mmCIF file of C-alpha atoms in Angstrom:
data_model
loop_
_atom_site.group_PDB
_atom_site.id
_atom_site.type_symbol
_atom_site.label_atom_id
_atom_site.label_comp_id
_atom_site.label_asym_id
_atom_site.label_seq_id
_atom_site.Cartn_x
_atom_site.Cartn_y
_atom_site.Cartn_z
ATOM 1 C CA UNK A 1 0.000 0.000 0.000
ATOM 2 C CA UNK A 2 2.822 2.393 0.836
ATOM 3 C CA UNK A 3 4.582 1.665 -2.443
ATOM 4 C CA UNK A 4 1.376 2.244 -4.368
ATOM 5 C CA UNK A 5 0.769 5.562 -2.610
ATOM 6 C CA UNK A 6 4.340 6.776 -3.087
ATOM 7 C CA UNK A 7 4.097 5.813 -6.742
ATOM 8 C CA UNK A 8 0.943 7.890 -7.122
ATOM 9 C CA UNK A 9 2.543 10.817 -5.301
ATOM 10 C CA UNK A 10 5.568 10.622 -7.592
ATOM 11 C CA UNK A 11 3.292 10.578 -10.623
ATOM 12 C CA UNK A 12 1.336 13.563 -9.311
ATOM 13 C CA UNK A 13 4.520 15.488 -8.556
ATOM 14 C CA UNK A 14 5.906 14.659 -12.004
ATOM 15 C CA UNK A 15 2.659 15.721 -13.703
ATOM 16 C CA UNK A 16 2.492 18.983 -11.770
ATOM 17 C CA UNK A 17 6.115 19.758 -12.712
ATOM 18 C CA UNK A 18 5.436 18.901 -16.322
ATOM 19 C CA UNK A 19 2.274 20.976 -16.338
ATOM 20 C CA UNK A 20 4.102 23.894 -14.757
ATOM 21 C CA UNK A 21 6.783 23.635 -17.440
ATOM 22 C CA UNK A 22 4.178 23.412 -20.152
ATOM 23 C CA UNK A 23 2.430 26.402 -18.646
ATOM 24 C CA UNK A 24 5.654 28.400 -18.862
ATOM 25 C CA UNK A 25 6.031 27.437 -22.524
ATOM 26 C CA UNK A 26 2.425 28.348 -23.156
ATOM 27 C CA UNK A 27 2.958 31.653 -21.350
ATOM 28 C CA UNK A 28 5.927 32.413 -23.575
ATOM 29 C CA UNK A 29 3.967 31.506 -26.678
ATOM 30 C CA UNK A 30 1.068 33.635 -25.530
ATOM 31 C CA UNK A 31 3.353 36.588 -24.817
ATOM 32 C CA UNK A 32 4.978 36.287 -28.256
ATOM 33 C CA UNK A 33 1.556 35.991 -29.900
ATOM 34 C CA UNK A 34 0.260 39.066 -28.022
ATOM 35 C CA UNK A 35 3.359 41.028 -29.009
ATOM 36 C CA UNK A 36 2.886 40.076 -32.669
ATOM 37 C CA UNK A 37 -0.810 40.947 -32.588
ATOM 38 C CA UNK A 38 -0.045 44.317 -30.970
ATOM 39 C CA UNK A 39 2.456 45.068 -33.746
ATOM 40 C CA UNK A 40 -0.067 44.085 -36.397
ATOM 41 C CA UNK A 41 -2.775 46.197 -34.749
ATOM 42 C CA UNK A 42 -0.423 49.185 -34.625
ATOM 43 C CA UNK A 43 0.424 48.687 -38.295
ATOM 44 C CA UNK A 44 -3.243 48.446 -39.211
ATOM 45 C CA UNK A 45 -4.023 51.522 -37.152
ATOM 46 C CA UNK A 46 -1.251 53.442 -38.883
ATOM 47 C CA UNK A 47 -2.607 52.252 -42.233
ATOM 48 C CA UNK A 48 -6.145 53.366 -41.361
ATOM 49 C CA UNK A 49 -4.948 56.787 -40.287
ATOM 50 C CA UNK A 50 -3.211 57.257 -43.636
ATOM 51 C CA UNK A 51 -6.246 56.082 -45.566
ATOM 52 C CA UNK A 52 -8.586 58.343 -43.583
ATOM 53 C CA UNK A 53 -6.654 61.508 -44.446
ATOM 54 C CA UNK A 54 -7.824 62.937 -47.799
ATOM 55 C CA UNK A 55 -4.443 64.089 -49.184
ATOM 56 C CA UNK A 56 -2.437 60.831 -49.055
ATOM 57 C CA UNK A 57 -5.288 58.690 -50.401
ATOM 58 C CA UNK A 58 -4.896 59.790 -54.059
ATOM 59 C CA UNK A 59 -1.122 59.356 -53.845
ATOM 60 C CA UNK A 60 -1.338 55.931 -52.235
ATOM 61 C CA UNK A 61 -3.971 54.554 -54.627
ATOM 62 C CA UNK A 62 -1.574 53.901 -57.529
ATOM 63 C CA UNK A 63 1.039 52.473 -55.124
ATOM 64 C CA UNK A 64 -1.065 49.484 -53.981
ATOM 65 C CA UNK A 65 -1.199 50.187 -50.239
ATOM 66 C CA UNK A 66 -1.633 46.551 -49.045
ATOM 67 C CA UNK A 67 1.839 45.509 -50.235
ATOM 68 C CA UNK A 68 3.801 47.794 -47.877
ATOM 69 C CA UNK A 69 1.602 46.753 -44.953
ATOM 70 C CA UNK A 70 2.385 43.076 -45.707
ATOM 71 C CA UNK A 71 6.100 43.870 -46.036
ATOM 72 C CA UNK A 72 6.954 44.883 -42.498
ATOM 73 C CA UNK A 73 9.641 43.708 -40.136
ATOM 74 C CA UNK A 74 11.597 40.646 -41.238
ATOM 75 C CA UNK A 75 9.838 40.385 -44.597
ATOM 76 C CA UNK A 76 10.751 43.973 -45.430
ATOM 77 C CA UNK A 77 14.339 43.273 -44.396
ATOM 78 C CA UNK A 78 14.426 40.251 -46.707
ATOM 79 C CA UNK A 79 13.000 42.256 -49.605
ATOM 80 C CA UNK A 80 15.559 44.970 -49.021
ATOM 81 C CA UNK A 81 18.366 42.402 -48.917
ATOM 82 C CA UNK A 82 17.174 40.806 -52.154
ATOM 83 C CA UNK A 83 17.165 44.194 -53.860
ATOM 84 C CA UNK A 84 20.603 44.963 -52.424
ATOM 85 C CA UNK A 85 21.952 41.649 -53.783
ATOM 86 C CA UNK A 86 20.725 42.443 -57.280
ATOM 87 C CA UNK A 87 22.066 45.999 -57.119
ATOM 88 C CA UNK A 88 25.464 44.898 -55.805
ATOM 89 C CA UNK A 89 25.792 42.173 -58.442
ATOM 90 C CA UNK A 90 25.182 44.671 -61.256
ATOM 91 C CA UNK A 91 27.568 47.185 -59.650
ATOM 92 C CA UNK A 92 30.294 44.519 -59.456
ATOM 93 C CA UNK A 93 29.900 43.689 -63.146
ATOM 94 C CA UNK A 94 29.952 47.357 -64.123
ATOM 95 C CA UNK A 95 32.965 48.050 -61.925
ATOM 96 C CA UNK A 96 34.883 45.125 -63.437
ATOM 97 C CA UNK A 97 34.289 46.505 -66.934
ATOM 98 C CA UNK A 98 35.395 49.968 -65.827
ATOM 99 C CA UNK A 99 38.558 48.584 -64.245
ATOM 100 C CA UNK A 100 39.457 46.714 -67.423
ATOM 101 C CA UNK A 101 39.002 49.885 -69.491
ATOM 102 C CA UNK A 102 40.607 52.309 -67.025
ATOM 103 C CA UNK A 103 43.498 54.418 -68.347
ATOM 104 C CA UNK A 104 43.597 57.336 -65.893
ATOM 105 C CA UNK A 105 45.051 57.366 -62.382
ATOM 106 C CA UNK A 106 42.387 59.608 -60.893
ATOM 107 C CA UNK A 107 39.626 57.377 -62.244
ATOM 108 C CA UNK A 108 41.467 54.322 -60.938
ATOM 109 C CA UNK A 109 41.482 55.717 -57.403
ATOM 110 C CA UNK A 110 37.719 56.322 -57.576
ATOM 111 C CA UNK A 111 37.236 52.769 -58.823
ATOM 112 C CA UNK A 112 39.444 51.479 -56.013
ATOM 113 C CA UNK A 113 37.245 53.292 -53.501
ATOM 114 C CA UNK A 114 34.171 51.799 -55.142
ATOM 115 C CA UNK A 115 35.679 48.317 -54.814
ATOM 116 C CA UNK A 116 36.208 48.870 -51.094
ATOM 117 C CA UNK A 117 32.664 50.172 -50.653
ATOM 118 C CA UNK A 118 31.200 47.166 -52.477
ATOM 119 C CA UNK A 119 33.235 44.795 -50.352
ATOM 120 C CA UNK A 120 31.943 46.507 -47.221
ATOM 121 C CA UNK A 121 28.377 46.446 -48.516
ATOM 122 C CA UNK A 122 28.571 42.692 -49.120
ATOM 123 C CA UNK A 123 29.976 42.129 -45.631
ATOM 124 C CA UNK A 124 27.254 44.278 -44.116
ATOM 125 C CA UNK A 125 24.599 42.430 -46.125
ATOM 126 C CA UNK A 126 25.918 39.078 -44.981
ATOM 127 C CA UNK A 127 25.933 40.232 -41.373
ATOM 128 C CA UNK A 128 22.401 41.579 -41.638
ATOM 129 C CA UNK A 129 21.141 38.127 -42.631
ATOM 130 C CA UNK A 130 22.098 36.837 -39.179
ATOM 131 C CA UNK A 131 20.262 39.698 -37.503
ATOM 132 C CA UNK A 132 16.888 39.095 -39.156
ATOM 133 C CA UNK A 133 14.563 37.634 -36.514
ATOM 134 C CA UNK A 134 12.003 35.347 -38.091
ATOM 135 C CA UNK A 135 10.536 34.301 -34.725
ATOM 136 C CA UNK A 136 7.831 36.978 -34.811
ATOM 137 C CA UNK A 137 6.385 35.628 -38.067
ATOM 138 C CA UNK A 138 3.361 33.364 -38.216
ATOM 139 C CA UNK A 139 4.044 29.657 -38.443
ATOM 140 C CA UNK A 140 2.910 29.683 -42.088
ATOM 141 C CA UNK A 141 5.131 32.617 -43.080
ATOM 142 C CA UNK A 142 8.282 31.432 -41.314
ATOM 143 C CA UNK A 143 9.384 28.580 -43.672
ATOM 144 C CA UNK A 144 9.153 30.692 -46.871
ATOM 145 C CA UNK A 145 11.043 33.488 -45.100
ATOM 146 C CA UNK A 146 13.765 31.025 -44.117
ATOM 147 C CA UNK A 147 13.991 29.897 -47.741
ATOM 148 C CA UNK A 148 14.352 33.506 -48.864
ATOM 149 C CA UNK A 149 17.111 34.079 -46.318
ATOM 150 C CA UNK A 150 18.906 30.915 -47.495
ATOM 151 C CA UNK A 151 18.612 32.090 -51.109
ATOM 152 C CA UNK A 152 20.088 35.486 -50.203
ATOM 153 C CA UNK A 153 22.985 33.824 -48.389
ATOM 154 C CA UNK A 154 23.534 31.551 -51.400
ATOM 155 C CA UNK A 155 23.578 34.584 -53.711
ATOM 156 C CA UNK A 156 26.148 36.258 -51.498
ATOM 157 C CA UNK A 157 28.368 33.182 -51.393
ATOM 158 C CA UNK A 158 27.936 32.027 -54.995
ATOM 159 C CA UNK A 159 27.683 35.321 -56.885
ATOM 160 C CA UNK A 160 28.721 38.382 -54.910
ATOM 161 C CA UNK A 161 31.834 37.044 -53.191
ATOM 162 C CA UNK A 162 33.236 35.546 -56.428
ATOM 163 C CA UNK A 163 32.475 38.829 -58.231
ATOM 164 C CA UNK A 164 34.361 40.721 -55.522
ATOM 165 C CA UNK A 165 37.232 38.259 -55.851
ATOM 166 C CA UNK A 166 37.457 39.126 -59.571
ATOM 167 C CA UNK A 167 37.670 42.841 -58.770
ATOM 168 C CA UNK A 168 40.896 42.560 -56.770
ATOM 169 C CA UNK A 169 43.035 41.139 -59.627
ATOM 170 C CA UNK A 170 41.405 43.559 -62.079
ATOM 171 C CA UNK A 171 42.324 46.452 -59.781
ATOM 172 C CA UNK A 172 45.908 45.163 -59.480
ATOM 173 C CA UNK A 173 46.145 44.791 -63.283
ATOM 174 C CA UNK A 174 44.842 48.320 -63.794
ATOM 175 C CA UNK A 175 47.411 49.662 -61.327
ATOM 176 C CA UNK A 176 50.141 47.715 -63.137
ATOM 177 C CA UNK A 177 49.062 49.267 -66.443
ATOM 178 C CA UNK A 178 49.340 52.733 -64.898
ATOM 179 C CA UNK A 179 52.901 51.974 -63.900
#
């Protein structure tokens, strides 16, 4: 009888501990959910205020207002990073062509500065990928956002970094041509 009772007490204690732990997890989930809903409500409220004012309404009508509201927080950061990847890739290609055609020292120094800026921009972009917090997104939006972040990182590693690597020898060759 004593063994049976102690077994029940152990089970009760274990269940209460487990339930307390689950309650803490649920509390955290609830707090995160409330925080997300408050952000969404604030965004909607800001959107309603803009729509209610007569002057911005004609300007915002051609711009498709729902898209910016959907692109907030991490999704906006991802969109910005995707645009930055495309811009940086085209700038690297253009800069490589300019370095190959460069014949003036003053132009070469400007191109050298541009190479350094592009290298810094790629480093900053790569660092910003680690800072994007996808935890506030809905469960349905999180996996596509992770895929987008992976694609951006792949673009950085497979396109931008190799393009930057091509700029360094082109810069050295242009300096060698200048004497």
